[in-house]
mmCIF file of C-alpha atoms and ligand atoms in Angstrom:
data_model
loop_
_atom_site.group_PDB
_atom_site.id
_atom_site.type_symbol
_atom_site.label_atom_id
_atom_site.label_comp_id
_atom_site.label_asym_id
_atom_site.label_seq_id
_atom_site.Cartn_x
_atom_site.Cartn_y
_atom_site.Cartn_z
ATOM 1 C CA MET A 1 133.177 131.247 109.858
ATOM 2 C CA THR A 2 136.658 130.599 111.298
ATOM 3 C CA GLN A 3 138.166 127.190 110.590
ATOM 4 C CA MET A 4 141.234 125.460 111.954
ATOM 5 C CA VAL A 5 143.483 123.935 109.266
ATOM 6 C CA PRO A 6 146.916 122.351 109.158
ATOM 7 C CA ILE A 7 149.483 125.113 108.631
ATOM 8 C CA ASP A 8 150.856 123.197 105.725
ATOM 9 C CA SER A 9 147.764 124.059 103.772
ATOM 10 C CA ILE A 10 148.587 127.800 103.974
ATOM 11 C CA ALA A 11 151.113 129.627 101.707
ATOM 12 C CA GLY A 12 154.377 130.108 103.714
ATOM 13 C CA GLU A 13 154.534 133.709 102.589
ATOM 14 C CA ALA A 14 151.152 134.496 104.145
ATOM 15 C CA VAL A 15 152.296 132.997 107.518
ATOM 16 C CA GLU A 16 155.468 135.061 107.405
ATOM 17 C CA GLN A 17 153.453 138.289 106.737
ATOM 18 C CA LEU A 18 151.202 137.578 109.708
ATOM 19 C CA LEU A 19 154.200 136.981 111.944
ATOM 20 C CA ASP A 20 155.805 140.245 110.762
ATOM 21 C CA ARG A 21 152.633 142.094 111.678
ATOM 22 C CA ALA A 22 152.399 140.438 115.163
ATOM 23 C CA PHE A 23 156.123 140.596 116.098
ATOM 24 C CA GLY A 24 157.850 142.996 113.752
ATOM 25 C CA ARG A 25 160.265 142.339 110.913
ATOM 26 C CA ASP A 26 163.270 142.020 113.323
ATOM 27 C CA ARG A 27 161.732 138.961 114.937
ATOM 28 C CA HIS A 28 164.322 136.578 113.441
ATOM 29 C CA ALA A 29 167.045 137.736 115.789
ATOM 30 C CA ARG A 30 165.039 136.482 118.781
ATOM 31 C CA THR A 31 166.461 133.701 120.973
ATOM 32 C CA ALA A 32 163.348 131.528 120.095
ATOM 33 C CA TYR A 33 164.480 131.492 116.454
ATOM 34 C CA ARG A 34 167.993 130.424 117.401
ATOM 35 C CA LEU A 35 166.485 127.621 119.454
ATOM 36 C CA ARG A 36 164.902 126.117 116.468
ATOM 37 C CA ALA A 37 167.546 126.905 113.830
ATOM 38 C CA GLY A 38 167.865 124.191 111.173
ATOM 39 C CA THR A 39 164.664 122.336 112.214
ATOM 40 C CA HIS A 40 161.302 122.249 110.501
ATOM 41 C CA ALA A 41 158.021 122.915 112.191
ATOM 42 C CA ILE A 42 156.255 119.777 113.346
ATOM 43 C CA ALA A 43 153.339 119.487 110.874
ATOM 44 C CA ALA A 44 151.110 117.621 113.231
ATOM 45 C CA LEU A 45 151.360 120.320 115.902
ATOM 46 C CA SER A 46 151.152 123.469 113.710
ATOM 47 C CA PHE A 47 147.864 125.030 112.758
ATOM 48 C CA ALA A 48 146.326 128.064 111.132
ATOM 49 C CA LEU A 49 142.872 129.731 111.633
ATOM 50 C CA VAL A 50 141.265 131.003 108.464
ATOM 51 C CA ASP A 51 138.060 132.799 107.542
ATOM 52 C CA GLY A 52 137.536 132.064 103.844
ATOM 53 C CA GLU A 53 140.698 133.307 102.124
ATOM 54 C CA SER A 54 141.815 135.392 105.140
ATOM 55 C CA LEU A 55 144.500 134.071 107.491
ATOM 56 C CA LEU A 56 143.584 135.069 111.069
ATOM 57 C CA GLY A 57 146.264 133.295 113.155
ATOM 58 C CA SER A 58 148.888 130.612 113.374
ATOM 59 C CA ILE A 59 150.816 128.451 115.767
ATOM 60 C CA GLN A 60 153.952 126.480 115.000
ATOM 61 C CA CYS A 61 155.833 123.943 117.168
ATOM 62 C CA TRP A 62 159.420 122.851 116.681
ATOM 63 C CA PRO A 63 161.634 119.974 117.752
ATOM 64 C CA VAL A 64 164.204 120.940 120.307
ATOM 65 C CA GLN A 65 166.185 119.145 122.845
ATOM 66 C CA PHE A 66 167.703 119.586 126.363
ATOM 67 C CA ASP A 67 171.237 118.356 126.874
ATOM 68 C CA GLY A 68 171.647 118.013 130.686
ATOM 69 C CA ASP A 69 175.034 118.596 132.233
ATOM 70 C CA ASP A 70 174.584 115.129 133.688
ATOM 71 C CA GLY A 71 174.754 113.644 130.175
ATOM 72 C CA SER A 72 171.033 113.126 129.787
ATOM 73 C CA VAL A 73 169.384 114.077 126.518
ATOM 74 C CA ARG A 74 165.682 114.957 126.425
ATOM 75 C CA PRO A 75 163.530 115.841 123.405
ATOM 76 C CA LEU A 76 161.143 118.783 123.926
ATOM 77 C CA VAL A 77 158.791 120.716 121.784
ATOM 78 C CA LEU A 78 159.186 124.483 121.389
ATOM 79 C CA VAL A 79 155.745 126.074 121.165
ATOM 80 C CA GLY A 80 155.403 129.287 119.124
ATOM 81 C CA PRO A 81 155.194 131.709 117.648
ATOM 82 C CA VAL A 82 151.408 132.081 118.282
ATOM 83 C CA ALA A 83 150.027 135.031 116.549
ATOM 84 C CA ILE A 84 146.624 136.432 115.816
ATOM 85 C CA VAL A 85 146.110 139.361 113.392
ATOM 86 C CA PRO A 86 145.777 142.539 115.420
ATOM 87 C CA GLU A 87 142.256 143.334 114.355
ATOM 88 C CA ARG A 88 140.987 139.945 115.617
ATOM 89 C CA GLN A 89 142.868 139.636 118.929
ATOM 90 C CA GLN A 90 140.949 139.164 122.249
ATOM 91 C CA GLU A 91 138.227 136.938 120.609
ATOM 92 C CA GLY A 92 139.536 133.635 121.906
ATOM 93 C CA LEU A 93 141.343 132.746 118.688
ATOM 94 C CA GLY A 94 144.735 132.516 120.309
ATOM 95 C CA ARG A 95 143.276 130.176 122.917
ATOM 96 C CA ARG A 96 141.814 127.979 120.184
ATOM 97 C CA LEU A 97 145.160 127.688 118.559
ATOM 98 C CA MET A 98 146.934 126.845 121.746
ATOM 99 C CA GLU A 99 144.431 124.318 122.781
ATOM 100 C CA ALA A 100 144.657 122.550 119.355
ATOM 101 C CA ALA A 101 148.449 122.352 119.709
ATOM 102 C CA LEU A 102 148.341 121.191 123.352
ATOM 103 C CA ALA A 103 145.780 118.515 122.481
ATOM 104 C CA ALA A 104 147.895 117.273 119.500
ATOM 105 C CA ALA A 105 150.994 117.310 121.686
ATOM 106 C CA ALA A 106 149.415 115.305 124.519
ATOM 107 C CA GLY A 107 151.412 112.192 125.299
ATOM 108 C CA GLY A 108 154.547 113.541 123.546
ATOM 109 C CA PRO A 109 157.725 115.357 124.796
ATOM 110 C CA PRO A 110 157.288 118.209 127.303
ATOM 111 C CA LEU A 111 156.694 121.675 125.958
ATOM 112 C CA VAL A 112 158.664 124.824 126.288
ATOM 113 C CA LEU A 113 158.131 128.362 125.116
ATOM 114 C CA ILE A 114 159.314 131.959 125.603
ATOM 115 C CA GLY A 115 156.352 134.135 126.406
ATOM 116 C CA ASP A 116 154.309 136.084 128.887
ATOM 117 C CA PRO A 117 153.660 134.025 132.015
ATOM 118 C CA GLU A 118 150.527 136.134 132.562
ATOM 119 C CA TYR A 119 149.063 134.513 129.442
ATOM 120 C CA TYR A 120 150.682 131.106 129.188
ATOM 121 C CA GLY A 121 150.628 130.434 132.919
ATOM 122 C CA ARG A 122 147.132 131.662 133.566
ATOM 123 C CA PHE A 123 145.421 129.849 130.674
ATOM 124 C CA PHE A 124 147.705 126.918 129.744
ATOM 125 C CA GLY A 125 149.590 125.810 132.846
ATOM 126 C CA PHE A 126 153.108 126.791 131.781
ATOM 127 C CA ASP A 127 155.619 127.919 134.407
ATOM 128 C CA ALA A 128 159.280 128.713 134.855
ATOM 129 C CA ALA A 129 159.886 126.339 137.827
ATOM 130 C CA ALA A 130 161.985 123.789 135.917
ATOM 131 C CA THR A 131 163.860 126.111 133.582
ATOM 132 C CA ALA A 132 166.030 128.298 135.991
ATOM 133 C CA GLN A 133 169.230 126.455 135.103
ATOM 134 C CA TRP A 134 168.694 125.983 131.399
ATOM 135 C CA ARG A 135 171.164 127.802 129.086
ATOM 136 C CA LEU A 136 169.951 129.049 125.734
ATOM 137 C CA PRO A 137 171.723 130.220 122.574
ATOM 138 C CA GLY A 138 170.792 133.892 123.210
ATOM 139 C CA PRO A 139 169.413 136.213 125.895
ATOM 140 C CA VAL A 140 166.185 135.348 127.649
ATOM 141 C CA GLU A 141 164.271 136.815 130.535
ATOM 142 C CA ARG A 142 164.221 133.924 132.965
ATOM 143 C CA HIS A 143 160.582 134.392 134.106
ATOM 144 C CA ARG A 144 159.496 134.114 130.472
ATOM 145 C CA LEU A 145 161.161 130.784 129.800
ATOM 146 C CA LEU A 146 158.235 128.580 130.497
ATOM 147 C CA ALA A 147 157.678 124.778 130.350
ATOM 148 C CA ARG A 148 154.847 122.301 130.767
ATOM 149 C CA GLY A 149 154.728 118.528 131.019
ATOM 150 C CA ALA A 150 155.712 115.552 133.038
ATOM 151 C CA ASN A 151 159.325 114.797 134.108
ATOM 152 C CA LEU A 152 160.780 118.192 133.025
ATOM 153 C CA PRO A 153 164.548 118.199 133.519
ATOM 154 C CA ALA A 154 164.927 120.718 136.334
ATOM 155 C CA LEU A 155 168.652 120.681 136.157
ATOM 156 C CA PRO A 156 171.586 122.597 134.543
ATOM 157 C CA GLY A 157 171.910 122.094 130.806
ATOM 158 C CA VAL A 158 171.594 123.469 127.330
ATOM 159 C CA LEU A 159 168.419 123.919 125.344
ATOM 160 C CA GLY A 160 168.825 123.946 121.525
ATOM 161 C CA PRO A 161 167.639 122.611 118.192
ATOM 162 C CA ARG A 162 166.948 118.843 118.134
ATOM 163 C CA ARG A 163 169.734 116.968 116.372
ATOM 164 C CA HIS A 164 168.535 114.597 113.668
ATOM 165 C CA ALA A 165 165.097 116.244 114.011
ATOM 166 C CA SER A 166 162.417 114.647 111.834
ATOM 167 C CA ALA A 167 158.857 115.938 111.032
ATOM 168 C CA ALA A 168 157.532 113.634 113.826
ATOM 169 C CA ALA A 169 156.683 114.997 117.207
HETATM 170 C C1 LIG B 201 149.047 136.763 122.462
HETATM 171 C C2 LIG B 201 148.014 136.386 121.371
HETATM 172 C C3 LIG B 201 148.446 135.182 120.648
HETATM 173 C C4 LIG B 201 146.696 136.039 122.219
HETATM 174 O O1 LIG B 201 145.719 135.675 121.308
HETATM 175 P P1 LIG B 201 144.216 136.376 121.402
HETATM 176 O O2 LIG B 201 143.327 135.619 120.440
HETATM 177 O O3 LIG B 201 144.398 137.840 121.315
HETATM 178 O O4 LIG B 201 143.899 136.025 122.955
HETATM 179 P P2 LIG B 201 142.577 135.250 123.510
HETATM 180 O O5 LIG B 201 141.394 135.934 122.899
HETATM 181 O O6 LIG B 201 142.662 133.787 123.243
HETATM 182 O O7 LIG B 201 142.713 135.500 125.101
HETATM 183 C C5 LIG B 201 142.374 136.697 125.552
HETATM 184 C C6 LIG B 201 142.842 136.777 126.971
HETATM 185 O O8 LIG B 201 144.187 136.663 127.076
HETATM 186 C C7 LIG B 201 144.731 137.797 127.673
HETATM 187 N N1 LIG B 201 146.036 138.114 127.082
HETATM 188 C C8 LIG B 201 146.338 138.183 125.748
HETATM 189 N N2 LIG B 201 147.558 138.518 125.616
HETATM 190 C C9 LIG B 201 148.182 138.567 126.813
HETATM 191 C C10 LIG B 201 149.467 138.784 127.295
HETATM 192 N N3 LIG B 201 150.503 139.057 126.521
HETATM 193 N N4 LIG B 201 149.624 138.808 128.670
HETATM 194 C C11 LIG B 201 148.668 138.592 129.477
HETATM 195 N N5 LIG B 201 147.332 138.318 129.078
HETATM 196 C C12 LIG B 201 147.128 138.357 127.793
HETATM 197 C C13 LIG B 201 143.772 138.878 127.481
HETATM 198 O O9 LIG B 201 143.794 139.852 128.492
HETATM 199 C C14 LIG B 201 142.467 138.108 127.617
HETATM 200 O O10 LIG B 201 142.115 137.903 128.944
HETATM 201 P P3 LIG B 201 140.596 138.037 129.492
HETATM 202 O O11 LIG B 201 139.885 136.923 128.827
HETATM 203 O O12 LIG B 201 140.645 137.933 131.010
HETATM 204 O O13 LIG B 201 140.125 139.368 128.996
HETATM 205 C C15 LIG B 201 147.743 137.570 120.455
HETATM 206 O O14 LIG B 201 147.189 138.630 121.200
HETATM 207 C C16 LIG B 201 148.832 138.028 119.598
HETATM 208 O O15 LIG B 201 149.106 137.505 118.476
HETATM 209 N N6 LIG B 201 149.657 138.947 120.074
HETATM 210 C C17 LIG B 201 150.815 139.442 119.403
HETATM 211 C C18 LIG B 201 151.867 138.358 119.252
HETATM 212 C C19 LIG B 201 152.283 137.753 120.581
HETATM 213 O O16 LIG B 201 152.585 138.452 121.534
HETATM 214 N N7 LIG B 201 152.321 136.413 120.652
HETATM 215 C C20 LIG B 201 152.656 135.617 121.878
HETATM 216 C C21 LIG B 201 154.085 135.353 122.031
HETATM 217 S S1 LIG B 201 154.578 133.810 121.252
#
């Protein structure tokens, strides 16, 4: 039986192996990793799915911030990576992880992720409408820079790691 648990209850090495399988070992060079550099995953928004001793999937969320060119500073939450072991994909497990993170994040800062709009738009209401003028610390395909939440800063500015980030959402 699959069970949702806090990701902190899983050995970090097991999560890293899962992510290597889902994304490849070169994943650390991705812009999403630069966005969260120096921060720690937000424990209350990060989950794993297990079946007994087997790790089936994980989701992690990170504290980031948007520095608007108008001087405004907005906290946001970077969602991802979301990963399901290849042999258990297409069973609804990814959706369970996303829904758990979205529920836990409700009422907090807006959410941002880099991912397929065909998945995150269709099922979870993310879109690229607000992000067109956001600058990131690395390359990004604009249509894959997706956000969700009230009062998103739809203006020019820089997205990066949250300064003085704590473990709180
Ligand atoms: C993407 C991922 C997390 C989805 O989890 P999952 O458990 O396989 O997906 P679910 O069972 O919850 O959802 C399945 C549905 O999503 C769709 N879907 C899955 N990945 C998709 C993608 N990249 N683009 C569009 N649709 C996608 C499926 O077609 C299916 O739709 P259907 O119900 O109409 O058949 C998982 O496949 C995975 O780990 N992939 C490799 C890593 C990755 O790409 N992560 C996401 C980027 S952060």
